[in-house]
Coordinates of C-alpha atoms and ligand atoms in Angstrom, one line a residue:
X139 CA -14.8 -8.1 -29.5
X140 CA -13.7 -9.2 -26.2
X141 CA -16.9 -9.6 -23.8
X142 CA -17.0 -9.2 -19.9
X143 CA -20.2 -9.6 -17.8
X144 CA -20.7 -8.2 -14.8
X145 CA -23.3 -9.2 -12.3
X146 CA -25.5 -6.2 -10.8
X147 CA -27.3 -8.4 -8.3
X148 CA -24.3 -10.8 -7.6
X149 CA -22.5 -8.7 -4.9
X150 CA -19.1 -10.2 -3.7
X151 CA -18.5 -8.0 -0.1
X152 CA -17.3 -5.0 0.3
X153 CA -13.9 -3.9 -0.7
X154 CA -12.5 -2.0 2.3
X155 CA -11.3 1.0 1.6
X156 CA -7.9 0.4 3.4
X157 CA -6.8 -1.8 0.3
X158 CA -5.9 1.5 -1.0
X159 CA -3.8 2.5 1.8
X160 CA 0.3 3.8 2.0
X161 CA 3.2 2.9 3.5
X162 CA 5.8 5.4 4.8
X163 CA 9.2 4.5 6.2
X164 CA 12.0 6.4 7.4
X165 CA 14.0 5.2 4.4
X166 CA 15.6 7.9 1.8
X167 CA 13.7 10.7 1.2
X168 CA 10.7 9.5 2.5
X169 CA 10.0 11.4 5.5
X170 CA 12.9 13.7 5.7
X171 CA 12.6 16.3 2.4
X172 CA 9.2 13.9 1.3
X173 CA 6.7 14.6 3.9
X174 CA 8.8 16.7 6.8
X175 CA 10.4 19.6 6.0
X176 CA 10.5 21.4 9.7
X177 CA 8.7 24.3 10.9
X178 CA 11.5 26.9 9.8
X179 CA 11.7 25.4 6.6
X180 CA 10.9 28.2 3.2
X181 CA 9.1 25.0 2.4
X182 CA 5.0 26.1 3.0
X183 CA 4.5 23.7 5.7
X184 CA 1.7 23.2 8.9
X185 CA 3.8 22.4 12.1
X186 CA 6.7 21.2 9.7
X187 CA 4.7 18.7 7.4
X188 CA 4.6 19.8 3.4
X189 CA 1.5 21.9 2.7
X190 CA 1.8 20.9 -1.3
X191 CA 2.2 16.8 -0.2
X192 CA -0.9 17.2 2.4
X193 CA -3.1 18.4 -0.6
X194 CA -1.8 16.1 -3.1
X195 CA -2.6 13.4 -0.6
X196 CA -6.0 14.6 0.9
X197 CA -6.8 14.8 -2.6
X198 CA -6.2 11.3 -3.4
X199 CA -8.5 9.8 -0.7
X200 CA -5.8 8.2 1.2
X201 CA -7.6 6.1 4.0
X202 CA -4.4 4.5 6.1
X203 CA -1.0 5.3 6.4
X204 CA 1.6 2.6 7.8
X205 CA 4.8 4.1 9.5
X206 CA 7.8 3.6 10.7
X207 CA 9.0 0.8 8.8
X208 CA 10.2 -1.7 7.4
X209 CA 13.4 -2.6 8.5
X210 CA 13.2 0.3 10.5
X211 CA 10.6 -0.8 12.3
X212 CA 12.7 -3.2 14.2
X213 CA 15.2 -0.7 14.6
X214 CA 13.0 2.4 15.8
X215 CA 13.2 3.0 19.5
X216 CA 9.9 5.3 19.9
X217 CA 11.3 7.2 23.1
X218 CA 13.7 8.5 20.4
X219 CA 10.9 10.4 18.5
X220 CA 9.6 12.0 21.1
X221 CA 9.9 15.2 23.5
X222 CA 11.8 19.0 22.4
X223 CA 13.6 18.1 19.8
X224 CA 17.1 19.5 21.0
X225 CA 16.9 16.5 23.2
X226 CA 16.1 13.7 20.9
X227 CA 18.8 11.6 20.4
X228 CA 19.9 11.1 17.1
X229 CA 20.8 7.4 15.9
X230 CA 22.5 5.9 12.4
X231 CA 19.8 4.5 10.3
X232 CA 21.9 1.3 9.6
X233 CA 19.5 -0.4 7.2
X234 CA 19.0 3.0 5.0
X235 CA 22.2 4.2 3.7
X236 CA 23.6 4.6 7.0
X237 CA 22.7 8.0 7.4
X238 CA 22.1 10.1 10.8
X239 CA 18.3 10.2 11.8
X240 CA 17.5 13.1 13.8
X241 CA 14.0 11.5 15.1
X242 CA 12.7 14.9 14.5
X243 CA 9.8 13.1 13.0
X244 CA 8.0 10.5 15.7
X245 CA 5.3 9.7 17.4
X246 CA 3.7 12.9 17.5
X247 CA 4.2 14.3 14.0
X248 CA 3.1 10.7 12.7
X249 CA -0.4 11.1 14.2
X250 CA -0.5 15.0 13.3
X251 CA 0.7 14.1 9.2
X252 CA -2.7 11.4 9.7
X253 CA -5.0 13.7 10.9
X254 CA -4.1 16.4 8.0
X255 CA -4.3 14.0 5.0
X256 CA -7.3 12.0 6.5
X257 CA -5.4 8.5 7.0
X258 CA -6.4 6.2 10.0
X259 CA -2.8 5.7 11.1
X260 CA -1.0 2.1 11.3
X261 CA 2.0 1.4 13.4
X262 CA 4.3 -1.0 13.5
X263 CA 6.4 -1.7 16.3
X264 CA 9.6 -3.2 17.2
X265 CA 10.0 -7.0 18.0
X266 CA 13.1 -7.7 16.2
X267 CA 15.5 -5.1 18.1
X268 CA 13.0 -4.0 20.9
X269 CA 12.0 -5.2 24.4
X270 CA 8.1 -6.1 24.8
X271 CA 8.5 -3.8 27.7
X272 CA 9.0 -1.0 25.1
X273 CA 6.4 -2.2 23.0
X274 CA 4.0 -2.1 26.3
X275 CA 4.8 1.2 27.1
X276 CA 4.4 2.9 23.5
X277 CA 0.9 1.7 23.1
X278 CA 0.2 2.7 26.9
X279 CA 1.4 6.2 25.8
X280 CA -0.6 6.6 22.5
X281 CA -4.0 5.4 24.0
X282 CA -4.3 5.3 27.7
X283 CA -6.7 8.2 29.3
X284 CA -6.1 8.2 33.1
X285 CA -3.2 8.8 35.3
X286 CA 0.0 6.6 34.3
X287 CA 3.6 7.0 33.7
X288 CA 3.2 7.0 29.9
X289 CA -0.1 9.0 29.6
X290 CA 1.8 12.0 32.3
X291 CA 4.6 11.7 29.4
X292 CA 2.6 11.9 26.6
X293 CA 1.0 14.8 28.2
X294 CA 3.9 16.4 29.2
X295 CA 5.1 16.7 25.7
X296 CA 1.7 18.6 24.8
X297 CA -0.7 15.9 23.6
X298 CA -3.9 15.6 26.4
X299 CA -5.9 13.4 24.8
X300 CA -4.7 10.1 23.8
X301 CA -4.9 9.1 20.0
X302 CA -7.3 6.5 18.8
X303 CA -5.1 3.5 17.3
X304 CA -6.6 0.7 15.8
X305 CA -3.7 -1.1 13.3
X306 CA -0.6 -2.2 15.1
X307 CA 2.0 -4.6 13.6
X308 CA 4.4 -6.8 15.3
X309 CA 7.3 -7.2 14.1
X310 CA 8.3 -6.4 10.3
X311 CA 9.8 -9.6 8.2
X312 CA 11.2 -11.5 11.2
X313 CA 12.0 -13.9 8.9
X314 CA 14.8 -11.4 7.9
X315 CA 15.8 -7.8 8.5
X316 CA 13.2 -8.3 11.6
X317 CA 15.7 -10.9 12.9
X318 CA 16.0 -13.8 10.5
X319 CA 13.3 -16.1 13.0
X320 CA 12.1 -19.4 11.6
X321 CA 8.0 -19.3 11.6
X322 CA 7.9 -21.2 15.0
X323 CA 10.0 -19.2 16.9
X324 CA 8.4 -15.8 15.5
X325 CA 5.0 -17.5 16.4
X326 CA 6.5 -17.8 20.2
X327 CA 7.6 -14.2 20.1
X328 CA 4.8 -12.7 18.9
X329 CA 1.9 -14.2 21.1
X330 CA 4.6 -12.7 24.0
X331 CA 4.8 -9.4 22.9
X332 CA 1.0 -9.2 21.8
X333 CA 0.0 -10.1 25.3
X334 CA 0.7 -7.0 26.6
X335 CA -0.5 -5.0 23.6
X336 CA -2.9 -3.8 25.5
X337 CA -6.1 -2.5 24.8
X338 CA -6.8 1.1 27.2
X339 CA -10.6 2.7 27.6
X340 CA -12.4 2.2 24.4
X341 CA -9.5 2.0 22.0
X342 CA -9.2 -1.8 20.7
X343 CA -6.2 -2.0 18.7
X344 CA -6.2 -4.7 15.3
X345 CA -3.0 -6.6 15.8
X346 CA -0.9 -7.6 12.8
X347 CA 1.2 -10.2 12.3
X348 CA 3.9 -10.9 10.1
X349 CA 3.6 -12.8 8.0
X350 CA 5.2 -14.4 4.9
X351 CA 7.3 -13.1 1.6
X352 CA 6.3 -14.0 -1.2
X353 CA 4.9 -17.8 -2.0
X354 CA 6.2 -19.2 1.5
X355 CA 3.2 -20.7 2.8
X356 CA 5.0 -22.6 5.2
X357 CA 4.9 -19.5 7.1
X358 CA 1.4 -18.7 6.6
X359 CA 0.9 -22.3 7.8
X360 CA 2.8 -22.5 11.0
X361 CA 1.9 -18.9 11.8
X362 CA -2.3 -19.7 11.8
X363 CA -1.5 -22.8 13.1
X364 CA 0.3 -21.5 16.2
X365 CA -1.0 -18.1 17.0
X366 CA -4.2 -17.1 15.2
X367 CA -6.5 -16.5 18.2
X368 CA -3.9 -14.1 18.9
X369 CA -3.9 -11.7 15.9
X370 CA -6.5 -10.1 13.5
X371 CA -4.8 -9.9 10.3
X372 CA -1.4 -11.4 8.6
X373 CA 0.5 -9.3 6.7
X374 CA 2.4 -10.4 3.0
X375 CA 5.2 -8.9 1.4
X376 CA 5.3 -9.3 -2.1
X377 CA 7.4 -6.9 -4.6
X378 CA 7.2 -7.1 -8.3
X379 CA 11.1 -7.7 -9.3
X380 CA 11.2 -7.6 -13.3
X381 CA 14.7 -9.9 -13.4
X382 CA 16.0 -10.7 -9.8
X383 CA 17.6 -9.3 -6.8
X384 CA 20.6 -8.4 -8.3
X385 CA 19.8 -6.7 -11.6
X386 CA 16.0 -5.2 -10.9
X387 CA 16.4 -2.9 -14.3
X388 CA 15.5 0.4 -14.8
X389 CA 11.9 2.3 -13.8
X390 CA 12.5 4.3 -16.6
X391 CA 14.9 2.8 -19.9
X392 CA 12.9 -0.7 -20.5
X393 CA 11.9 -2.2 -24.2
X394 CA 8.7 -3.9 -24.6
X395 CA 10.5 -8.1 -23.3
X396 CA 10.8 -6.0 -19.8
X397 CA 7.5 -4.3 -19.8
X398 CA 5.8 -7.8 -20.7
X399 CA 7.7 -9.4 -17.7
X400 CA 6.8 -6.7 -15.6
X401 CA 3.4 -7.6 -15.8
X402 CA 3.4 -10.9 -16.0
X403 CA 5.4 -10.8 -12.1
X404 CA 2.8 -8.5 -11.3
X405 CA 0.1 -10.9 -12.5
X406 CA 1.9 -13.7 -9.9
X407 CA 0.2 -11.7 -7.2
X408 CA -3.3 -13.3 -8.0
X409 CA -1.9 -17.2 -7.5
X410 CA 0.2 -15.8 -4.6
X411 CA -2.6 -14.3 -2.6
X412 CA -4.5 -17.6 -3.5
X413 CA -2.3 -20.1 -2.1
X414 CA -2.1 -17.9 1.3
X415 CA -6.1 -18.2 0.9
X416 CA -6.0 -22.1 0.9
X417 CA -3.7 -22.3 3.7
X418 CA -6.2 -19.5 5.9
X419 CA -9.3 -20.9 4.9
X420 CA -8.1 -24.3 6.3
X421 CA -7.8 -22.7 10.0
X422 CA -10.5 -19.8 9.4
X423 CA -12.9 -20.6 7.3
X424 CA -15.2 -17.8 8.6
X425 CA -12.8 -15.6 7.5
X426 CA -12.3 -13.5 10.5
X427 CA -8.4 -12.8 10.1
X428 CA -7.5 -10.6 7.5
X429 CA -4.5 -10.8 4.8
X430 CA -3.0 -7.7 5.1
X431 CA -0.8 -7.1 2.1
X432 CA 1.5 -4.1 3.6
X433 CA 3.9 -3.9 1.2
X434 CA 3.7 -4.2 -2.4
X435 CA 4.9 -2.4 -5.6
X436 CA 7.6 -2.2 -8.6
X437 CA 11.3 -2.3 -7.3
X438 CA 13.7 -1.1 -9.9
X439 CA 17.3 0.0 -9.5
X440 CA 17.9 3.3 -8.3
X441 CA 18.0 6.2 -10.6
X442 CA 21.7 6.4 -11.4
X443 CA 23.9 9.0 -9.5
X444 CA 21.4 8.6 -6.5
X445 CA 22.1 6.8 -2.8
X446 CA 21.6 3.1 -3.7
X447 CA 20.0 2.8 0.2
X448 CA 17.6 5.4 -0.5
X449 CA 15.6 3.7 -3.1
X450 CA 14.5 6.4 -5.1
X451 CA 13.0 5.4 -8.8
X452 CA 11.5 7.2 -11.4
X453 CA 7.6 6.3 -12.4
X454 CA 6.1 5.8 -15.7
X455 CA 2.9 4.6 -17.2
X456 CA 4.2 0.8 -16.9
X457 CA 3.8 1.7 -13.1
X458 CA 0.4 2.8 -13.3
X459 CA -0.7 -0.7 -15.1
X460 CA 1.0 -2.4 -12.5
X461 CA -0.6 -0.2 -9.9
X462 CA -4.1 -0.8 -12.0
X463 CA -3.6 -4.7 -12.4
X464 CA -2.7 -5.1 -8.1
X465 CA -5.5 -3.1 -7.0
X466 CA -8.0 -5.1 -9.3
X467 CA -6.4 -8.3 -7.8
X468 CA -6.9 -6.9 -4.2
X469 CA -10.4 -5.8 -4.9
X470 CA -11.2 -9.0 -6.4
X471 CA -9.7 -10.7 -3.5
X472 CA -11.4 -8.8 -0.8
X473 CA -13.3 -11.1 1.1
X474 CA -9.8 -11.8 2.4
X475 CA -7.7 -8.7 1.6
X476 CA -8.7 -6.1 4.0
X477 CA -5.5 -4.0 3.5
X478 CA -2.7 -2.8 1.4
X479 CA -0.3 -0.4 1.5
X480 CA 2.0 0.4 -1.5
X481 CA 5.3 0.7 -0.9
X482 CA 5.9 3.5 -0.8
X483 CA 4.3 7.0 -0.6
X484 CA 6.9 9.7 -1.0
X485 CA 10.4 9.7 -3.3
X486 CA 10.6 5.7 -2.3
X487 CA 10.5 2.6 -4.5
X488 CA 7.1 3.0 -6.4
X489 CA 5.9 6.1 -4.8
X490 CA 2.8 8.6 -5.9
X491 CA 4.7 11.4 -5.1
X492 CA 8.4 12.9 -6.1
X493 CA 9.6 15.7 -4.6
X494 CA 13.2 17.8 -5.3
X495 CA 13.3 20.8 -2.8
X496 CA 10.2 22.8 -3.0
X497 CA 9.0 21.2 -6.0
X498 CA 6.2 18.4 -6.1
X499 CA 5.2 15.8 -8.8
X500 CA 2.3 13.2 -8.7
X501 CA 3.6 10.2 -10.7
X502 CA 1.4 7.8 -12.8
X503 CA 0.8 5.8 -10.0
X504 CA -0.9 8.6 -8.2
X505 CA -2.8 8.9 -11.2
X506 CA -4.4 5.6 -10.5
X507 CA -5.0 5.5 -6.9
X508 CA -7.3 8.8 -7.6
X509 CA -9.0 7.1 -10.3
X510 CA -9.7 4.1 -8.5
X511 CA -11.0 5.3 -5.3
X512 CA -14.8 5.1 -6.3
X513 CA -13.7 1.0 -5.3
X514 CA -13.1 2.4 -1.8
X515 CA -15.9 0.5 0.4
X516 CA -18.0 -0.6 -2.4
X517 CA -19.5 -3.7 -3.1
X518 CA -17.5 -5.9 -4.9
X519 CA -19.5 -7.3 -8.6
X520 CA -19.0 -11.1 -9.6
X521 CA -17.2 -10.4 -13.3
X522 CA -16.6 -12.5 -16.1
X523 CA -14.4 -11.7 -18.6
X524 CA -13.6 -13.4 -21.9
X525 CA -9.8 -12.9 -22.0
X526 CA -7.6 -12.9 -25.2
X527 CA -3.7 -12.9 -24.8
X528 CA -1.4 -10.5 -25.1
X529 CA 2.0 -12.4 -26.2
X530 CA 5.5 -11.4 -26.9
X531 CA 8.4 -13.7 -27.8
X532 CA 6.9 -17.7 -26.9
X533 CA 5.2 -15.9 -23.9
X534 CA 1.8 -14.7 -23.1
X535 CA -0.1 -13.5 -20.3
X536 CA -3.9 -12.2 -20.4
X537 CA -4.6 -8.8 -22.0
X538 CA -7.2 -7.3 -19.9
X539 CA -7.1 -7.1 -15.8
X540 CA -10.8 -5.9 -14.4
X541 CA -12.5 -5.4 -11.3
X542 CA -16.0 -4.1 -11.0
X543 CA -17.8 -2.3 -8.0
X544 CA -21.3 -1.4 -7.0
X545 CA -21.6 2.1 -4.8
X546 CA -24.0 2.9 -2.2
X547 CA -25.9 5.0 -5.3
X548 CA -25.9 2.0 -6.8
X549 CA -23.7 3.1 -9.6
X550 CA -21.1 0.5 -10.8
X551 CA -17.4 1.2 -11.6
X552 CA -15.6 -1.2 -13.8
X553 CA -11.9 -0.5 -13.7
X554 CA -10.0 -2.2 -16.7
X555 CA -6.4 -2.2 -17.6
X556 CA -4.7 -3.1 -21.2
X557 CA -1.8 -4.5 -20.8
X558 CA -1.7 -5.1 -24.3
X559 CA 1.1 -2.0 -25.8
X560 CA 0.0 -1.9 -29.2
X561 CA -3.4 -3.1 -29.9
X562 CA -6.7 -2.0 -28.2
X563 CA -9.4 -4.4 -26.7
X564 CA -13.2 -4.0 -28.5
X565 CA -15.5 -4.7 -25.3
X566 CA -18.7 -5.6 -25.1
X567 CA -19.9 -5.2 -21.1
X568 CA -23.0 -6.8 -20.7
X569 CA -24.2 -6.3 -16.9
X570 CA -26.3 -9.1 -15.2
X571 CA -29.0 -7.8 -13.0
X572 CA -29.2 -4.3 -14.3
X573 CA -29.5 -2.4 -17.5
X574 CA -26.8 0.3 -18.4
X575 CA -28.3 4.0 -18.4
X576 CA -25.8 5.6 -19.4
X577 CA -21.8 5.7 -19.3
X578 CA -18.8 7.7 -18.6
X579 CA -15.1 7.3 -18.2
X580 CA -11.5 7.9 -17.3
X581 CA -8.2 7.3 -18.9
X582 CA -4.5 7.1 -18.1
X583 CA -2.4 6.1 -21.0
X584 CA 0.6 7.7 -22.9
X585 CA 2.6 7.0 -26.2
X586 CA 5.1 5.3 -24.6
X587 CA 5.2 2.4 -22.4
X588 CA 8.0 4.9 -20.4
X589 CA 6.3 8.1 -20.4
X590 CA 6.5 9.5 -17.2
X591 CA 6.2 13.0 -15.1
X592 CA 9.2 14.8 -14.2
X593 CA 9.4 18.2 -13.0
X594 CA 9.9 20.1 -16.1
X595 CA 6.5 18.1 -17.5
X596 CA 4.3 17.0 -15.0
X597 CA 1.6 16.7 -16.5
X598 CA 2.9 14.3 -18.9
X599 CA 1.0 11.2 -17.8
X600 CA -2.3 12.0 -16.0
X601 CA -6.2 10.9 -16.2
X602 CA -8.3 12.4 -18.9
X603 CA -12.1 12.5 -19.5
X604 CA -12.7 8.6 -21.5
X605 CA -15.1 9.4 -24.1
X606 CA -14.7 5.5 -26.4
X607 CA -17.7 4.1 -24.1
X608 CA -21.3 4.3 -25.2
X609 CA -24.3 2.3 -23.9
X610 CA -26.0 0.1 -27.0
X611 CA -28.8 -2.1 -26.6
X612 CA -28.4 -1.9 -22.7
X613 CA -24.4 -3.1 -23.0
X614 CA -21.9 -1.2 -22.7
X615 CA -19.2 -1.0 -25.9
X616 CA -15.7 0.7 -25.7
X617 CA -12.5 0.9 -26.9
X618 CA -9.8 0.0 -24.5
X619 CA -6.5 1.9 -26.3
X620 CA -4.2 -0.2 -26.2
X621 CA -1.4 -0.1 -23.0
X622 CA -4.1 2.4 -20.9
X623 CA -5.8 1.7 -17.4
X624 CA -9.8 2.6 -17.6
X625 CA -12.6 3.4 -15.5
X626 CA -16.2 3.0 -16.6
X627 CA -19.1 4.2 -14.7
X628 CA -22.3 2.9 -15.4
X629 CA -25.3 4.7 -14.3
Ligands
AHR994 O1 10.1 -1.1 1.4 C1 11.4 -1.3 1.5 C2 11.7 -2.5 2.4 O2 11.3 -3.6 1.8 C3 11.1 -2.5 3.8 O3 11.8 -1.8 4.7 C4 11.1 -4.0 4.1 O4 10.1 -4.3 5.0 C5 11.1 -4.7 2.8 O5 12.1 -5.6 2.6

């Protein structure tokens, strides 16, 4: 019996919501056949954005949505993306596969897709590539209201109003596809391009830095050193790679050595996010700037037969612990993680949505973020819990991941994932504070570590009604099956 307390009256801050937010890149099938169809497509579609993805997403609770890139970020010329679209320009999307972009899909379908599926929009502009003249004038014509050269354009191509925009990044991995800087001389560049960044009327924008891969906290250092007053939160890229670079493995043909390594990578993201911590809480100890983790995830090799610039993998349930097991880490680390954005939302890397033609799957991953958006803007619980190991060869790595919530009915959510593939975890919850009323649950597990949706089954891996939780003696008891990711809710 494996026991985890949590504290009812030991409350942590709030978890933003955005920690459960998207990214979407012009990268594969991510926009183009993913999200944007066209208006003359057979495709049901509003204005030329996929009716069945806008449901699946609106259903999901997706709160922001981070777009254009990536790499393509520092490539994207905004002017491109915008006015009749005989007359947009198209351009070779050198990073992606080197295929033609169209910019049928810019500035003003971007805003449009975030308004349908409920996402605050995040943008990231161009430092690498652009000219902070550029950068001035795209945020002049998303959020000025008066008489300028921008707003008369913006209006010109039908939009009156400006948009409100709060997130705006600068510059995407400078440290490579962004333009291979070194940490000082990005620090340079960004406070230039950030000073005119400007804020129009009421709209105040968040700026985002970039900031470092990985464990490279020499960037993190030189960047808060150098340039904090000027920016509001500092991104981090971190993928889960199962080998290395050059042989990633497959999403979907994996034994139980790559699983295991899988998540004991994806378990690196807790000591990762920790170090950045140190280094932040040395020059803000208030805790004002945020850690914005924008791109994170499970990169595999590509299915085989597909565009190896496209990115496109397969999903199964090892995705949705690793989805589980991040977003505990993030909630659990929210005083400082105020975003996160999984990379990435449609047909990309680990995405929650596959798409061939007209059809539509949600993947195991979706599975999860639906699950666990009762976290969304909840108060974070203090949690203890009494971890055994789950070992395989010489290696081990803890069984259970948790994070536990308090909403504002005062109902707590405990969200616990088995990593364990073959043997459940007996629990004993004892909450602090409080005395359990009563308990209900959700589960997404499979028989196999690679079960997975696909078109012909999608239903394959989904959640289910948990019904292994009963409230004894005012504690909470349940069986965790074994290789499964669980909600509790405690009333
Ligand atoms: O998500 C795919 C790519 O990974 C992004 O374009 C880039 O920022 C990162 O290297």
């Amino acid at each position: 019996m494996q026991n985890i307390k949590v504290y009812a009256d030991r409350k942590k801050g709030t978890i933003n919501k955005n920690i459960y937010g998207h990214f979407s890149e012009h990268l594969g099938r991510c926009i183009y056949g993913g999200i944007w169809v066209g208006k003359d497509s057979d495709i049901p579609n509003t204005n030329g954005i996929r009716n069945d993805v806008i449901e699946a997403l609106r259903e999901m609770k997706i709160p922001v949505l981070r777009w254009p890139g990536g790499c393509f970020a520092d490539e994207y010329h905004w002017m491109d993306g915008i006015g009749p679209y005989e007359s947009r320009p198209t351009m070779i999307n050198t990073h992606w596969g080197g295929v033609t972009e169209n910019n049928h899909f810019g500035t003003h379908e971007f805003f449009e897709l975030c308004e349908l599926i409920g996402a605050e929009p995040y943008i990231n502009g161009n430092l690498g590539s652009g000219t902070v003249y550029e950068m001035q004038q795209w945020v002049e014509y998303m959020t000025f209201d008066g008489v300028s050269p921008m707003a008369d354009l913006r209006k010109k191509n039908g939009r009156e109003q400006p948009w409100k925009l709060k997130y705006f990044g600068i510059g995407n991995e400078n440290w490579g596809c962004g333009g291979n800087m070194t940490p000082e001389y990005y620090a340079d560049e960004y406070k230039r391009y950030a000073t005119y960044v400007r804020n129009y009327g009421g709209n105040r924008i968040y700026k985002i830095a970039c900031g470092p891969a990985g464990d490279d906290t020499n960037w993190t250092e030189v960047l808060m050193k150098k340039a904090s007053k000027f920016f509001d939160g500092l991104s981090l890229h971190h993928y889960t790679i199962t080998h290395d670079w050059t042989n990633k493995g497959s999403a979907t043909n994996f034994d139980e050595a790559e699983w295991f390594m899988t998540l004991k990578r994806t378990l690196e993201m807790d000591a990762i996010i920790t170090a950045h911590e140190r280094v932040m809480d040395k020059y803000d100890p208030e805790k004002k700037i945020a850690l914005i983790v924008d791109e994170w995830g499970n990169w595999f090799d590509v299915e085989p037969g597909t565009n190896p610039g496209f990115l496109f993998q397969q999903n199964t349930l090892r995705d949705a612990l690793v989805a589980g097991i991040n977003l505990n880490i993030f909630n659990n680390h929210c005083s400082r993680v105020q975003m996160a954005n999984i990379a990435q939302m449609v047909n990309v890397l680990q995405a929650v949505i596959l798409t061939e033609g007209s059809r539509m799957i949600k993947t195991p991953t979706y599975h999860v973020f639906k699950m666990y958006a009762v976290h969304q803007d909840a108060q974070l619980l203090e949690t203890d819990v009494e971890n055994y190991l789950y070992s395989n060869g010489s290696e081990s790595i803890p069984k259970l991941s948790v994070s536990s919530s308090m909403d504002a009915e005062g109902k707590i959510h405990v969200t616990i994932c088995n990593l364990d593939p073959d043997n459940a975890a007996d629990i004993n919850l004892q909450l602090e504070g409080a005395k359990a009323g009563k308990v209900s649950g959700k589960i997404i597990t499979a028989d196999k570590i690679n079960a997975m949706n696909t078109f012909e089954a999608p239903e394959a891996v989904t959640e289910k009604i948990f019904e292994d939780a009963a409230v004894e003696d005012g504690a909470v008891k349940a069986v965790i099956p074994a290789k499964s990711v669980v909600l509790l809710e405690i009333a």
